[in-house]
Short mmCIF file of C-alpha atoms and ligand atoms in Angstrom, two decimals:
data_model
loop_
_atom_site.label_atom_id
_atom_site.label_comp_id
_atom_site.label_asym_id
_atom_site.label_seq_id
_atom_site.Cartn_x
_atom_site.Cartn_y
_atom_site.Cartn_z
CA UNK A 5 -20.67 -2.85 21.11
CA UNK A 6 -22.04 -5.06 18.55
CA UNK A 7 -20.38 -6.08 15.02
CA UNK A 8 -21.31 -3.20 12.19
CA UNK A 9 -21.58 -7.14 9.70
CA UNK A 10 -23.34 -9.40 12.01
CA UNK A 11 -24.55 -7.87 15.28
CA UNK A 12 -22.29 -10.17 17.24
CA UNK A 13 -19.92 -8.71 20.29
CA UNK A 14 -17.47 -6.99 18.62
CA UNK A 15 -14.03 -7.25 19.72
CA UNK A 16 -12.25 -4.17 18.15
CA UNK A 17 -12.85 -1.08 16.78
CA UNK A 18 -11.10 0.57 14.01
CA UNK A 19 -11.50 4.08 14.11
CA UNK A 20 -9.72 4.50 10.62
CA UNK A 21 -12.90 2.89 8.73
CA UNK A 22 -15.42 3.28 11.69
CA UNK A 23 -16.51 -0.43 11.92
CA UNK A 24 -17.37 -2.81 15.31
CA UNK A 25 -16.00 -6.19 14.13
CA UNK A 26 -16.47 -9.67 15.91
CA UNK A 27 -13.73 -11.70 16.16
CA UNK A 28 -14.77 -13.88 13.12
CA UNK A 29 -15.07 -11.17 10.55
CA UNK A 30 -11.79 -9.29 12.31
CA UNK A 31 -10.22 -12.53 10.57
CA UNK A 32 -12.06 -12.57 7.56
CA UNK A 33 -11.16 -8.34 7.03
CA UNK A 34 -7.50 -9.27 7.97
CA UNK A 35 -7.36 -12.67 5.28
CA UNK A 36 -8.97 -10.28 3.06
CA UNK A 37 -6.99 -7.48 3.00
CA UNK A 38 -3.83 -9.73 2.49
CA UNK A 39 -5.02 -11.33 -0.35
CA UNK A 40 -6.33 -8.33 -1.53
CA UNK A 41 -2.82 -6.85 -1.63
CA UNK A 42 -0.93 -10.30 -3.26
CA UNK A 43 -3.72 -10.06 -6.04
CA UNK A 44 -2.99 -6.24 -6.24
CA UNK A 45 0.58 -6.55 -6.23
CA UNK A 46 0.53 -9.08 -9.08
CA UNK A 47 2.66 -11.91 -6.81
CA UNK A 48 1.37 -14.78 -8.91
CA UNK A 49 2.23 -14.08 -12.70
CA UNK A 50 -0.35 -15.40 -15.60
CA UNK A 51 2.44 -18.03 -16.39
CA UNK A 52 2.75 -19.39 -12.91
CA UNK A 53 1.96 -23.16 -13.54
CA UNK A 54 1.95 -26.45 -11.69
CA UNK A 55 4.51 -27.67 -14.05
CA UNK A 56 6.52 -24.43 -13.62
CA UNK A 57 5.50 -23.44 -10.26
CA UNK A 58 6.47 -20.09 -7.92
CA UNK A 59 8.75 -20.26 -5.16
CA UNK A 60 7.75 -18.12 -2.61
CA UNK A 61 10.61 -17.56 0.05
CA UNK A 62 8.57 -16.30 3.33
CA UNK A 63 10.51 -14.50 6.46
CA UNK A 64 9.63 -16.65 9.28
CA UNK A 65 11.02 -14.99 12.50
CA UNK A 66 8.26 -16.37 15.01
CA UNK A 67 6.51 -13.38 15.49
CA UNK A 68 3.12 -12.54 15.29
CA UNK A 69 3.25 -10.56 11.77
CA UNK A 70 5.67 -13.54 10.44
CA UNK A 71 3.70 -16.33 11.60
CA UNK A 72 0.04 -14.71 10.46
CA UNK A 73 1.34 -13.98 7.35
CA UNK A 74 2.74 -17.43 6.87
CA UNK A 75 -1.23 -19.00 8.13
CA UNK A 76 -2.68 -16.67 5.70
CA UNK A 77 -0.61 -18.11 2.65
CA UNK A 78 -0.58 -21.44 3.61
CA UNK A 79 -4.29 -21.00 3.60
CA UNK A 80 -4.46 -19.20 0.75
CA UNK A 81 -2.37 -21.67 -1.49
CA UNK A 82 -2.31 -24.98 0.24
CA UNK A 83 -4.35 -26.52 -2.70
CA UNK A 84 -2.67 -23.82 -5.43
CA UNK A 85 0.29 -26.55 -7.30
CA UNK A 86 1.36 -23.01 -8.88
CA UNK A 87 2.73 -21.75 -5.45
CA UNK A 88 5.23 -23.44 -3.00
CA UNK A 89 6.63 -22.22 0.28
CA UNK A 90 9.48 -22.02 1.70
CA UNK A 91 9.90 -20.23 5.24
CA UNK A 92 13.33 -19.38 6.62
CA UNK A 93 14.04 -18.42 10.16
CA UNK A 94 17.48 -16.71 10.94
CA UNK A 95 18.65 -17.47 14.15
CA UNK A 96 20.84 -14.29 15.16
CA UNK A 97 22.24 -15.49 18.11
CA UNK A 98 20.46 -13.89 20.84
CA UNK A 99 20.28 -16.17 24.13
CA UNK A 100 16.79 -16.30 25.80
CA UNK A 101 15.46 -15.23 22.72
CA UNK A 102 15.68 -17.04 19.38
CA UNK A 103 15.33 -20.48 20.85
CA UNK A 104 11.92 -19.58 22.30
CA UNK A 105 10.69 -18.37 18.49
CA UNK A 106 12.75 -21.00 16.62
CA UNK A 107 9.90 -22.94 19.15
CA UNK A 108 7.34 -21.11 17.36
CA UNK A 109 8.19 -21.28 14.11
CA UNK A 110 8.76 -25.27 14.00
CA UNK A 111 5.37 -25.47 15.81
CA UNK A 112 3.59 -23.63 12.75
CA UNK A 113 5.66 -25.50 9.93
CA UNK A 114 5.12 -28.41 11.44
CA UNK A 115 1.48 -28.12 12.09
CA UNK A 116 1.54 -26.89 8.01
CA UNK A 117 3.82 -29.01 6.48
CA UNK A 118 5.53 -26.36 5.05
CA UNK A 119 9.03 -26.62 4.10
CA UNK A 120 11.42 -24.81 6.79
CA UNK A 121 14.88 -24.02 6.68
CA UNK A 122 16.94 -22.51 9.59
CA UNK A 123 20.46 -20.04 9.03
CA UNK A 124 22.47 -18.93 11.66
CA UNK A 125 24.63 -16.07 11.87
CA UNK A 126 27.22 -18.33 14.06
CA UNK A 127 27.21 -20.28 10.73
CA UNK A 128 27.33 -18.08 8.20
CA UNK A 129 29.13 -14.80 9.88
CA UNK A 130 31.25 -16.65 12.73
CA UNK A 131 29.49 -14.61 14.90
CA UNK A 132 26.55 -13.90 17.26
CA UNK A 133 24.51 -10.56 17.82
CA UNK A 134 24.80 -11.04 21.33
CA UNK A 135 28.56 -10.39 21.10
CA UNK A 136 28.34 -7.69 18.78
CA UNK A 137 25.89 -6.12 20.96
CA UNK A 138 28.58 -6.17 23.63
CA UNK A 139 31.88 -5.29 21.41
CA UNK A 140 29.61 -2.58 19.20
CA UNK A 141 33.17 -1.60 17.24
CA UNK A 142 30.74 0.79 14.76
CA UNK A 143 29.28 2.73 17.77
CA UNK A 144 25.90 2.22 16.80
CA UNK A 145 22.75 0.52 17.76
CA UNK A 146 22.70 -3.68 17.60
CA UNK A 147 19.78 -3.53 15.38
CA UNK A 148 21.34 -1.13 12.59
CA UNK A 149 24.03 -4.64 12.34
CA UNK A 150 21.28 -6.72 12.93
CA UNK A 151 19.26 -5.35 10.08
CA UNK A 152 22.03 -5.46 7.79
CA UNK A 153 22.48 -9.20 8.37
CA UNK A 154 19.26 -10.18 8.30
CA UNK A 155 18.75 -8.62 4.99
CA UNK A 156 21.81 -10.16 3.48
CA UNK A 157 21.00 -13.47 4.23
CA UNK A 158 17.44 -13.06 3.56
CA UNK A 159 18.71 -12.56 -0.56
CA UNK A 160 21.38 -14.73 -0.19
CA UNK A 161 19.10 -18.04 0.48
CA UNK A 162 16.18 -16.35 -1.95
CA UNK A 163 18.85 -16.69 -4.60
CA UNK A 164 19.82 -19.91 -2.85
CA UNK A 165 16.60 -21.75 -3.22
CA UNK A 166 15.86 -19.82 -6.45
CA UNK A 167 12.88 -18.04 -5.05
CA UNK A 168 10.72 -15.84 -7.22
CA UNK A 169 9.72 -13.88 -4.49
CA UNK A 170 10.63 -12.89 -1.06
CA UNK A 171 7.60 -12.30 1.50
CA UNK A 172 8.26 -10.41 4.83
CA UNK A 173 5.44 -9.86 7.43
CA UNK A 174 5.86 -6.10 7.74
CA UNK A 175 2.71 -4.56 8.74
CA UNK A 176 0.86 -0.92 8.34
CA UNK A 177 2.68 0.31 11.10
CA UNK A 178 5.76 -0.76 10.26
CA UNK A 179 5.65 0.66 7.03
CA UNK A 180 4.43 3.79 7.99
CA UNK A 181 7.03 4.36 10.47
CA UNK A 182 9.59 3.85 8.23
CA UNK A 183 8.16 6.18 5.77
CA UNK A 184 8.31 8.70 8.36
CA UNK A 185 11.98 7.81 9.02
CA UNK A 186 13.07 7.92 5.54
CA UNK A 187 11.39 11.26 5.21
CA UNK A 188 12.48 12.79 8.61
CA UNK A 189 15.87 11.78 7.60
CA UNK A 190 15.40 13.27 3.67
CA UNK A 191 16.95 10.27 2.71
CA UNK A 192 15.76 10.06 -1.03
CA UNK A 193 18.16 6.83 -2.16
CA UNK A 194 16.44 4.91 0.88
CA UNK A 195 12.94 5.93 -0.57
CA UNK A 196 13.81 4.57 -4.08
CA UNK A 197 15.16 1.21 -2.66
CA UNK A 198 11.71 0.90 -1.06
CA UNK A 199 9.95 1.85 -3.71
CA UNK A 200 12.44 -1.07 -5.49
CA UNK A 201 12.20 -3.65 -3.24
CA UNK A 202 8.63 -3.80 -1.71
CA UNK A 203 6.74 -1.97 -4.66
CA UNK A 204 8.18 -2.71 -7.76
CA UNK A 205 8.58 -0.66 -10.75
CA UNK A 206 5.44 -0.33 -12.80
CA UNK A 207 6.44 -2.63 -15.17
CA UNK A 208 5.12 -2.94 -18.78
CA UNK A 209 3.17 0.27 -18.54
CA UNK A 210 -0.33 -1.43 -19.24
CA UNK A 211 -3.53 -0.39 -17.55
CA UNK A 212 -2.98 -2.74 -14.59
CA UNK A 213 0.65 -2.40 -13.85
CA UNK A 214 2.63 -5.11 -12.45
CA UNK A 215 3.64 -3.83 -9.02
CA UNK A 216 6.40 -6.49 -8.31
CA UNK A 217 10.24 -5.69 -10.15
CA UNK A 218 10.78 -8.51 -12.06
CA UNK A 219 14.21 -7.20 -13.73
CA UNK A 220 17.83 -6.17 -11.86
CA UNK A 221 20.25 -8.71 -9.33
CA UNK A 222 17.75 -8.49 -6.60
CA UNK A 223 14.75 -11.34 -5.87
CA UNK A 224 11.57 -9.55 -5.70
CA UNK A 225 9.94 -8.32 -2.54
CA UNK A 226 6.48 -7.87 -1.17
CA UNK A 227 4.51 -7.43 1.80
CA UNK A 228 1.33 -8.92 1.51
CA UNK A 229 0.57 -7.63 5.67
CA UNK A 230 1.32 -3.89 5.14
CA UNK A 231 -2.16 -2.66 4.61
CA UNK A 232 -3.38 -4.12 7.99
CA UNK A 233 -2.52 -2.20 11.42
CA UNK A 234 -0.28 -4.11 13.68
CA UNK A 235 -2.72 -4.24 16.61
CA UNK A 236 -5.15 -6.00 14.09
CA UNK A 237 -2.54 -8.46 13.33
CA UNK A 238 -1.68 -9.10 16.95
CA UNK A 239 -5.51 -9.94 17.45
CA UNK A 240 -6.00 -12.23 14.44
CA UNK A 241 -2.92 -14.17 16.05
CA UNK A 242 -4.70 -14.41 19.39
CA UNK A 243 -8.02 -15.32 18.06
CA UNK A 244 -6.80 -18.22 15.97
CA UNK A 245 -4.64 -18.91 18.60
CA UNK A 246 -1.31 -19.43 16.42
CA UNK A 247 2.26 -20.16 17.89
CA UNK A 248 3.46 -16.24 18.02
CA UNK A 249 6.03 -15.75 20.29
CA UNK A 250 5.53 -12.42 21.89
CA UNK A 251 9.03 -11.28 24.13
CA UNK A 252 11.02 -8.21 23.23
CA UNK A 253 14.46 -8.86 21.57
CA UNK A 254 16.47 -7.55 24.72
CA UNK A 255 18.59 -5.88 21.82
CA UNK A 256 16.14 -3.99 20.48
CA UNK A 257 17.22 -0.36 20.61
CA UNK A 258 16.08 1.67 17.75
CA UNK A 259 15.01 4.54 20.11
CA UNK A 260 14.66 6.91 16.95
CA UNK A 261 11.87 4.27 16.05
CA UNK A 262 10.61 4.14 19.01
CA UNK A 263 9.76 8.48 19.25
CA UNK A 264 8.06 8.05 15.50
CA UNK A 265 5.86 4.82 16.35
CA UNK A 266 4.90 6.71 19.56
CA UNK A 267 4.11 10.04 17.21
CA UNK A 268 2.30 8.20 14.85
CA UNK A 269 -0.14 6.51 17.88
CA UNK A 270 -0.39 10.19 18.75
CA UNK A 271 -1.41 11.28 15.29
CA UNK A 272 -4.14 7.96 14.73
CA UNK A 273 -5.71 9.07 17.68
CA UNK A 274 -6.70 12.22 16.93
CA UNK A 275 -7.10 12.01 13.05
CA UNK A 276 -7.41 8.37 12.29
CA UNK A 277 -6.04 6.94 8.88
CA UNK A 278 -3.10 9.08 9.34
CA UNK A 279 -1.08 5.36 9.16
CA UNK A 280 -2.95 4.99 5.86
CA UNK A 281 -2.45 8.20 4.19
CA UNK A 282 1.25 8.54 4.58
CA UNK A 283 1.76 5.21 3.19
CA UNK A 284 -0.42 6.15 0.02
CA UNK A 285 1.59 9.30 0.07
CA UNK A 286 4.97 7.76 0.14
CA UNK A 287 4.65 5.09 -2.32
CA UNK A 288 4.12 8.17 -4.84
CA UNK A 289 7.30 9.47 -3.77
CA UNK A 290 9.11 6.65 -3.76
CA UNK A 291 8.36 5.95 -7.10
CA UNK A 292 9.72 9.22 -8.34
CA UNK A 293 12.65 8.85 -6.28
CA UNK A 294 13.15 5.15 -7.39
CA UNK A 295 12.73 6.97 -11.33
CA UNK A 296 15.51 9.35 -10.46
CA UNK A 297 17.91 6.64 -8.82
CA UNK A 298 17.81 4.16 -11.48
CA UNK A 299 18.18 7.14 -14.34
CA UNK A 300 21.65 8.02 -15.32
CA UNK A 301 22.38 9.56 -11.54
CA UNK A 302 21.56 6.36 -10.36
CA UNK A 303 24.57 4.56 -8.60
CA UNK A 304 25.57 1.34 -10.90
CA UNK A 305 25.15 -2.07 -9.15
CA UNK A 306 27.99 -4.28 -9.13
CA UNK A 307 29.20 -7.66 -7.25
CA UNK A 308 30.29 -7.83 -3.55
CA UNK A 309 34.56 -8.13 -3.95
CA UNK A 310 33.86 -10.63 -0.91
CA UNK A 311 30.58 -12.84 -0.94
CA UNK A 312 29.52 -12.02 -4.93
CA UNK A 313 26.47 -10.13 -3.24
CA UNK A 314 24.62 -7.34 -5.70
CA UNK A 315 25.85 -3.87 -4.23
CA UNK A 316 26.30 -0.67 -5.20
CA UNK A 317 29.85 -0.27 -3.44
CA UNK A 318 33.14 -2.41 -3.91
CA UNK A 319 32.28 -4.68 -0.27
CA UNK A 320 28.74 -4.96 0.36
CA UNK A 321 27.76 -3.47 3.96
CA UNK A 322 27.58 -6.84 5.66
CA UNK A 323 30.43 -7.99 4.87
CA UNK A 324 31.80 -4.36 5.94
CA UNK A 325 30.23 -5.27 9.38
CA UNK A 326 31.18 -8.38 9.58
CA UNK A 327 35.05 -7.47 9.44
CA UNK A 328 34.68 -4.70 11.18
CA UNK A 329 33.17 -7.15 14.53
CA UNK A 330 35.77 -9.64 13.71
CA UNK A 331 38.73 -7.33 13.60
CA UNK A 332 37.29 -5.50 16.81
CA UNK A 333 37.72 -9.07 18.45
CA UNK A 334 41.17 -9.20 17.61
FE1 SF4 B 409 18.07 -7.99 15.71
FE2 SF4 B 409 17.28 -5.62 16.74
FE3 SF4 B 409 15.46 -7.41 15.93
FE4 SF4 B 409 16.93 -7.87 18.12
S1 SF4 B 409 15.41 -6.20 17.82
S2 SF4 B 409 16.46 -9.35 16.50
S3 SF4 B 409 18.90 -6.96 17.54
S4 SF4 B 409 16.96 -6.30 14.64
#
């Protein structure tokens, strides 16, 4: 098949928008739709200046959505003095694993010159997920801890390194699969903090809404990736031939995941844009639900007793987890 811009041998199709695309406008649709979404999403604010410049705090596992994202907006704002980066790579103590992508991610920073900063969960939990994957004293899967973590430390060193914004490399499908999840599960509360954390409140009410929260305890969050299809993201890193390191997590274990990214390859299949249409779908949800949790029935948002951490309870769930694995050690 020949490319629908240029007439060149395509390399994919995607049956979603119908087009044959050669490898160098696959890259061009993928840069495109990422900046697209960061100019649509309002990351860099009118008063972003070189004097007063944004700090953008980028999740930098090693991964091919992590490390694309991280090419994308290196080559987006290399030569931008409003924008800095800053990419941070939790190592989560997972032998055969992390090292490999810790590999990765040096490679890319390196090759950048970005700034790169490395936490550890030995470091900041006393522990490792390889021994929590073992002990499990909550019964549940590693990754539900995992997550948890992650997350924790992820706003701890954006507040840390007083970030204005926190950039993950999420994709379509991962967004859409969650959507599913949150919906399958009816779990409203988990809608709104999406809605919170990736969307933003609609701030200032003017024709072009802000879609980035810029009030409450938590840095901002966005995901520049999540309009573009994961398998399109895994061929833009092969085609510019980026450091992504590819190997499974041998703790990854969210089977319920796993059923709803298999039904969703089901549904694009037969009716493509499915991916699309529930994420349009859900983001209008969300945002009601995010309305109705931060009204009066909204739970109040107070400090972690332990690590000072915004939360809605008295000890914030990591550092529930964390003394729950340390007390199951004895
Ligand atoms: Fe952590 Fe699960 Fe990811 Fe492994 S797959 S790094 S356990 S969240």
């Amino acid at each position: 098949m020949d490319c629908d811009k240029c007439g060149a041998d395509a390399v994919m199709h995607a049956a979603y928008s119908g087009l044959h695309l050669c490898a160098d406008h696959l890259c061009r649709s993928v840069e495109e739709r990422a900046r697209h979404r960061i100019r649509e999403d309002a990351l860099l604010p009118d008063d972003a200046t070189p004097e007063d410049p944004e700090t953008w705090l980028v999740g930098l596992s090693g991964g091919k959505d992590s490390v694309v994202l991280t090419q994308i907006l290196h080559d987006t704002f290399a030569r931008d003095p409003r924008v800095e980066l800053v990419a941070l790579t939790i190592h989560e103590g997972i032998e055969g694993y992390r090292d490999a992508s810790l590999e990765a991610c040096l490679e890319l920073t390196d090759e950048l010159d970005i700034r790169h900063e490395v936490v550890t969960y030995a470091e900041e939990f006393d522990l490792e997920m390889d021994d929590v994957a073992e002990d499990d004293p909550e019964n549940m899967a590693p990754c539900a801890y995992c997550g948890v973590f992650r997350r924790s430390l992820l706003s701890q060193y954006a507040d840390e390194y007083d970030a204005d914004k926190l950039l993950t490399g999420h994709n379509l499908d991962d967004e859409a699969q969650t959507a599913l999840m949150n919906f399958f599960e009816g779990d409203i509360e988990q809608m709104a903090k999406h809605f919170d954390a990736s969307l933003g409140a609609f701030e200032g009410g003017g024709e072009t809404p802000a879609r980035v929260r810029t009030d409450g305890p938590f840095v901002p969050r966005a995901k520049p990736l999540r309009d573009v299809p994961e398998k399109e993201v895994a061929l833009y890193a092969q085609l510019q031939d980026l450091p992504a390191h590819i190997t499974e997590c041998p703790h990854a274990s969210e089977a319920y995941r796993g059923e709803i990214q298999q039904l969703l390859f089901d549904m694009e299949e037969n009716h493509p844009g499915t991916r699309h249409s529930i994420l349009a779908g859900y983001e209008e949800l969300a945002a009601l639900a995010a309305q109705r949790y931060r009204g009066d029935d909204g739970p109040s948002v107070g400090e972690c007793d332990r690590c000072g951490a915004a939360t809605t309870r008295d000890v914030c769930r990591a550092c529930a987890l964390v003394e729950a694995v340390h007390a199951a050690e004895g």
